[in-house]
């Protein structure tokens, strides 16, 4: 496992939205070419070391986006399991009230018998509603509700705060991370999901629709008092960025003004891993997206952010026998 | 062409054409030369071919001439001049012509010979390099074999789809299909702290991930810029977290800020404002660490009470039954007659009474 750390750079971006403008991010600038950067890059690879946990435990992280389909649940599953693989105790809460999918991505759908609604009703205890992953015993899943049940919104947010308190004081010890998978939109489910969170991970894709929603959600999170917001740019295609058909990660960052937790390249393996209920980070051999999720989890643990991003793929040098596949 | 005699040499290698020609074109003189090195200086030519020297008179028609020129494939030399009947003059002229012809034909034969020698080079090469050609052939065959094996391996690896396919969905019960019952391979987990798939390039400007090399660029966002963005958003989005959830149509309580009210539609599929459980009770349920859950315990207690009640009723009933049995034993005929009367009454009243009895 490697994490890139680059110490560098104070560049004034020429494409920042006007700081004095109080308008939301409605009109996005045109696609821009990669900028000339002259700062030296120094990176340090971290091998064979467990990341050092920063901040107070449990770290309560909400993974949100605003727009649907950008990869919130995939990020939750992969980052959660990466953290578990690093040796941290993790509880992932699927706060999507009606359209929960985290259990499917983790392959735990057949083991969800009780949810938070049953806990609130007194049909089961909290520890009975927690589904422990057999692959990594320090990873547990908790679903808010069953697909056909309704959560009383009168104490939806409060219920999550009670849950966090109960997890803190449970006999086997407080978890290191509580990761909340937020539903799309800014509806009642979003309000419920962000209630107990201290920090947020904003997942977005490099397209204008996702960016506008992400900017709005970031604004709501900041209004709610969550200041530690980092973003993951998902489904990045370096070939399209090179052809100026897609905004680069740096462009996205300039528009949203958020620290980068990770950059996830587009990978066909994501669909396959979703289908089989096996998160990408457990793939062997590892995939590009899986490695990127691992690195994002690493930075999350250390409350670090990316200092260098992958811009484009260098052309591969073809050997003399490349005609024969060499 | 009337005054022109033509002299032609024909190789006798083609006897048919020469015979035909002799019949058509050479009625007067037919001279056969056998090549001799002394006269003709044809040292180079070692073949013993015979050439026919023909004199073409005026009798030949233009058509025949055309035919001749078309049919002649060999080198042809034509001598022009007046043909006299004087043999000496003709011989001397013939000699001079022959020397000219010999010179011309020498060059043409040389060209012909060189052409022949250049025609079959492959055979000579194959004969000369028979030992090397085997190795060349082996190399070509080996190359073709390697390419074929590689293509086969690639195709096979393409066919052997890893887990995550539709078959896996079937295996996990997500899809119903009797035909697809693939079982995925067992997956191993590699050590996250020893990942050889990520390597930093020289000069730290590139990183290699999964065999692909990517160029790195530094992040340029500063804290100042972040603050500017935060200020922009705080101006743009004025938002308060909703704390009160009301059903659409309800009136806002007087002590509640309207900005903090979230209106939930009555037919919202996932959220409701109605809760059938008490908030404190729900909180206690969440905090419960051990023991029987509240609802289960409550249901159990309720059931136990009901059972006890039933048992009490049963005791009473048993007592009653005993007395009834006693009565039945005492008055069997009267009881059965009473039942018959009731049945007759029910038939008269119809479904309404039966409904009543059912309800009761």
PDB file of N, CA and C in Angstrom, chain A residues 53-61 89-91 163-169 173-179 196-199:
ATOM      1  N   UNK A  53      -3.901   6.835  13.453  1.00  0.00           N
ATOM      2  CA  UNK A  53      -5.251   7.389  13.575  1.00  0.00           C
ATOM      3  C   UNK A  53      -5.174   8.789  14.169  1.00  0.00           C
ATOM      4  N   UNK A  54      -5.747   9.743  13.453  1.00  0.00           N
ATOM      5  CA  UNK A  54      -5.758  11.123  13.932  1.00  0.00           C
ATOM      6  C   UNK A  54      -7.168  11.479  14.383  1.00  0.00           C
ATOM      7  N   UNK A  55      -7.246  12.401  15.321  1.00  0.00           N
ATOM      8  CA  UNK A  55      -8.547  12.863  15.784  1.00  0.00           C
ATOM      9  C   UNK A  55      -9.138  11.974  16.863  1.00  0.00           C
ATOM     10  N   UNK A  56     -10.250  12.445  17.381  1.00  0.00           N
ATOM     11  CA  UNK A  56     -10.898  11.706  18.467  1.00  0.00           C
ATOM     12  C   UNK A  56     -11.751  10.580  17.905  1.00  0.00           C
ATOM     13  N   UNK A  57     -11.749   9.491  18.638  1.00  0.00           N
ATOM     14  CA  UNK A  57     -12.592   8.363  18.225  1.00  0.00           C
ATOM     15  C   UNK A  57     -13.878   8.374  19.041  1.00  0.00           C
ATOM     16  N   UNK A  58     -14.962   7.921  18.488  1.00  0.00           N
ATOM     17  CA  UNK A  58     -15.098   7.463  17.103  1.00  0.00           C
ATOM     18  C   UNK A  58     -15.175   8.632  16.118  1.00  0.00           C
ATOM     19  N   UNK A  59     -14.517   8.449  15.024  1.00  0.00           N
ATOM     20  CA  UNK A  59     -14.621   9.441  13.947  1.00  0.00           C
ATOM     21  C   UNK A  59     -15.938   9.170  13.215  1.00  0.00           C
ATOM     22  N   UNK A  60     -16.794  10.145  13.201  1.00  0.00           N
ATOM     23  CA  UNK A  60     -18.111   9.960  12.570  1.00  0.00           C
ATOM     24  C   UNK A  60     -18.094  10.691  11.228  1.00  0.00           C
ATOM     25  N   UNK A  61     -18.056   9.922  10.177  1.00  0.00           N
ATOM     26  CA  UNK A  61     -17.876  10.471   8.831  1.00  0.00           C
ATOM     27  C   UNK A  61     -19.131  10.182   8.022  1.00  0.00           C
ATOM     28  N   UNK A  89     -11.600  -0.569  13.898  1.00  0.00           N
ATOM     29  CA  UNK A  89     -12.966  -1.043  14.088  1.00  0.00           C
ATOM     30  C   UNK A  89     -13.934  -0.068  13.397  1.00  0.00           C
ATOM     31  N   UNK A  90     -14.771  -0.622  12.546  1.00  0.00           N
ATOM     32  CA  UNK A  90     -15.617   0.230  11.698  1.00  0.00           C
ATOM     33  C   UNK A  90     -17.070  -0.219  11.802  1.00  0.00           C
ATOM     34  N   UNK A  91     -17.956   0.758  11.926  1.00  0.00           N
ATOM     35  CA  UNK A  91     -19.394   0.498  11.807  1.00  0.00           C
ATOM     36  C   UNK A  91     -19.907   1.351  10.651  1.00  0.00           C
ATOM     37  N   UNK A 163     -27.839   6.243  18.504  1.00  0.00           N
ATOM     38  CA  UNK A 163     -27.067   5.088  18.051  1.00  0.00           C
ATOM     39  C   UNK A 163     -25.572   5.287  18.280  1.00  0.00           C
ATOM     40  N   UNK A 164     -25.115   6.494  17.940  1.00  0.00           N
ATOM     41  CA  UNK A 164     -23.686   6.787  18.120  1.00  0.00           C
ATOM     42  C   UNK A 164     -23.317   6.705  19.591  1.00  0.00           C
ATOM     43  N   UNK A 165     -24.169   7.260  20.424  1.00  0.00           N
ATOM     44  CA  UNK A 165     -23.896   7.193  21.870  1.00  0.00           C
ATOM     45  C   UNK A 165     -23.867   5.750  22.354  1.00  0.00           C
ATOM     46  N   UNK A 166     -24.809   4.973  21.862  1.00  0.00           N
ATOM     47  CA  UNK A 166     -24.862   3.566  22.274  1.00  0.00           C
ATOM     48  C   UNK A 166     -23.630   2.799  21.794  1.00  0.00           C
ATOM     49  N   UNK A 167     -23.156   3.137  20.585  1.00  0.00           N
ATOM     50  CA  UNK A 167     -21.962   2.464  20.070  1.00  0.00           C
ATOM     51  C   UNK A 167     -20.715   2.865  20.857  1.00  0.00           C
ATOM     52  N   UNK A 168     -20.712   4.096  21.317  1.00  0.00           N
ATOM     53  CA  UNK A 168     -19.554   4.546  22.093  1.00  0.00           C
ATOM     54  C   UNK A 168     -19.426   3.777  23.398  1.00  0.00           C
ATOM     55  N   UNK A 169     -20.582   3.441  23.957  1.00  0.00           N
ATOM     56  CA  UNK A 169     -20.562   2.836  25.291  1.00  0.00           C
ATOM     57  C   UNK A 169     -20.804   1.332  25.259  1.00  0.00           C
ATOM     58  N   UNK A 173     -16.256  -2.029  23.290  1.00  0.00           N
ATOM     59  CA  UNK A 173     -15.468  -0.835  23.017  1.00  0.00           C
ATOM     60  C   UNK A 173     -16.039  -0.014  21.883  1.00  0.00           C
ATOM     61  N   UNK A 174     -15.653   1.223  21.914  1.00  0.00           N
ATOM     62  CA  UNK A 174     -16.155   2.150  20.891  1.00  0.00           C
ATOM     63  C   UNK A 174     -15.471   1.869  19.560  1.00  0.00           C
ATOM     64  N   UNK A 175     -16.201   1.941  18.459  1.00  0.00           N
ATOM     65  CA  UNK A 175     -15.544   1.768  17.158  1.00  0.00           C
ATOM     66  C   UNK A 175     -14.660   2.968  16.838  1.00  0.00           C
ATOM     67  N   UNK A 176     -13.672   2.705  16.000  1.00  0.00           N
ATOM     68  CA  UNK A 176     -12.794   3.810  15.590  1.00  0.00           C
ATOM     69  C   UNK A 176     -13.484   4.719  14.576  1.00  0.00           C
ATOM     70  N   UNK A 177     -14.257   4.099  13.709  1.00  0.00           N
ATOM     71  CA  UNK A 177     -14.919   4.874  12.662  1.00  0.00           C
ATOM     72  C   UNK A 177     -16.395   4.498  12.599  1.00  0.00           C
ATOM     73  N   UNK A 178     -17.231   5.503  12.485  1.00  0.00           N
ATOM     74  CA  UNK A 178     -18.636   5.282  12.139  1.00  0.00           C
ATOM     75  C   UNK A 178     -18.853   5.992  10.805  1.00  0.00           C
ATOM     76  N   UNK A 179     -19.090   5.209   9.785  1.00  0.00           N
ATOM     77  CA  UNK A 179     -19.244   5.782   8.444  1.00  0.00           C
ATOM     78  C   UNK A 179     -20.713   5.721   8.065  1.00  0.00           C
ATOM     79  N   UNK A 196     -25.435  13.242  13.137  1.00  0.00           N
ATOM     80  CA  UNK A 196     -24.393  12.965  14.124  1.00  0.00           C
ATOM     81  C   UNK A 196     -22.968  13.174  13.610  1.00  0.00           C
ATOM     82  N   UNK A 197     -22.808  13.574  12.347  1.00  0.00           N
ATOM     83  CA  UNK A 197     -21.469  13.542  11.738  1.00  0.00           C
ATOM     84  C   UNK A 197     -20.599  14.708  12.191  1.00  0.00           C
ATOM     85  N   UNK A 198     -19.318  14.410  12.313  1.00  0.00           N
ATOM     86  CA  UNK A 198     -18.331  15.453  12.608  1.00  0.00           C
ATOM     87  C   UNK A 198     -17.583  15.889  11.366  1.00  0.00           C
ATOM     88  N   UNK A 199     -17.447  14.970  10.448  1.00  0.00           N
ATOM     89  CA  UNK A 199     -16.735  15.282   9.207  1.00  0.00           C
ATOM     90  C   UNK A 199     -17.472  14.641   8.044  1.00  0.00           C
TER      91      UNK A 199
END
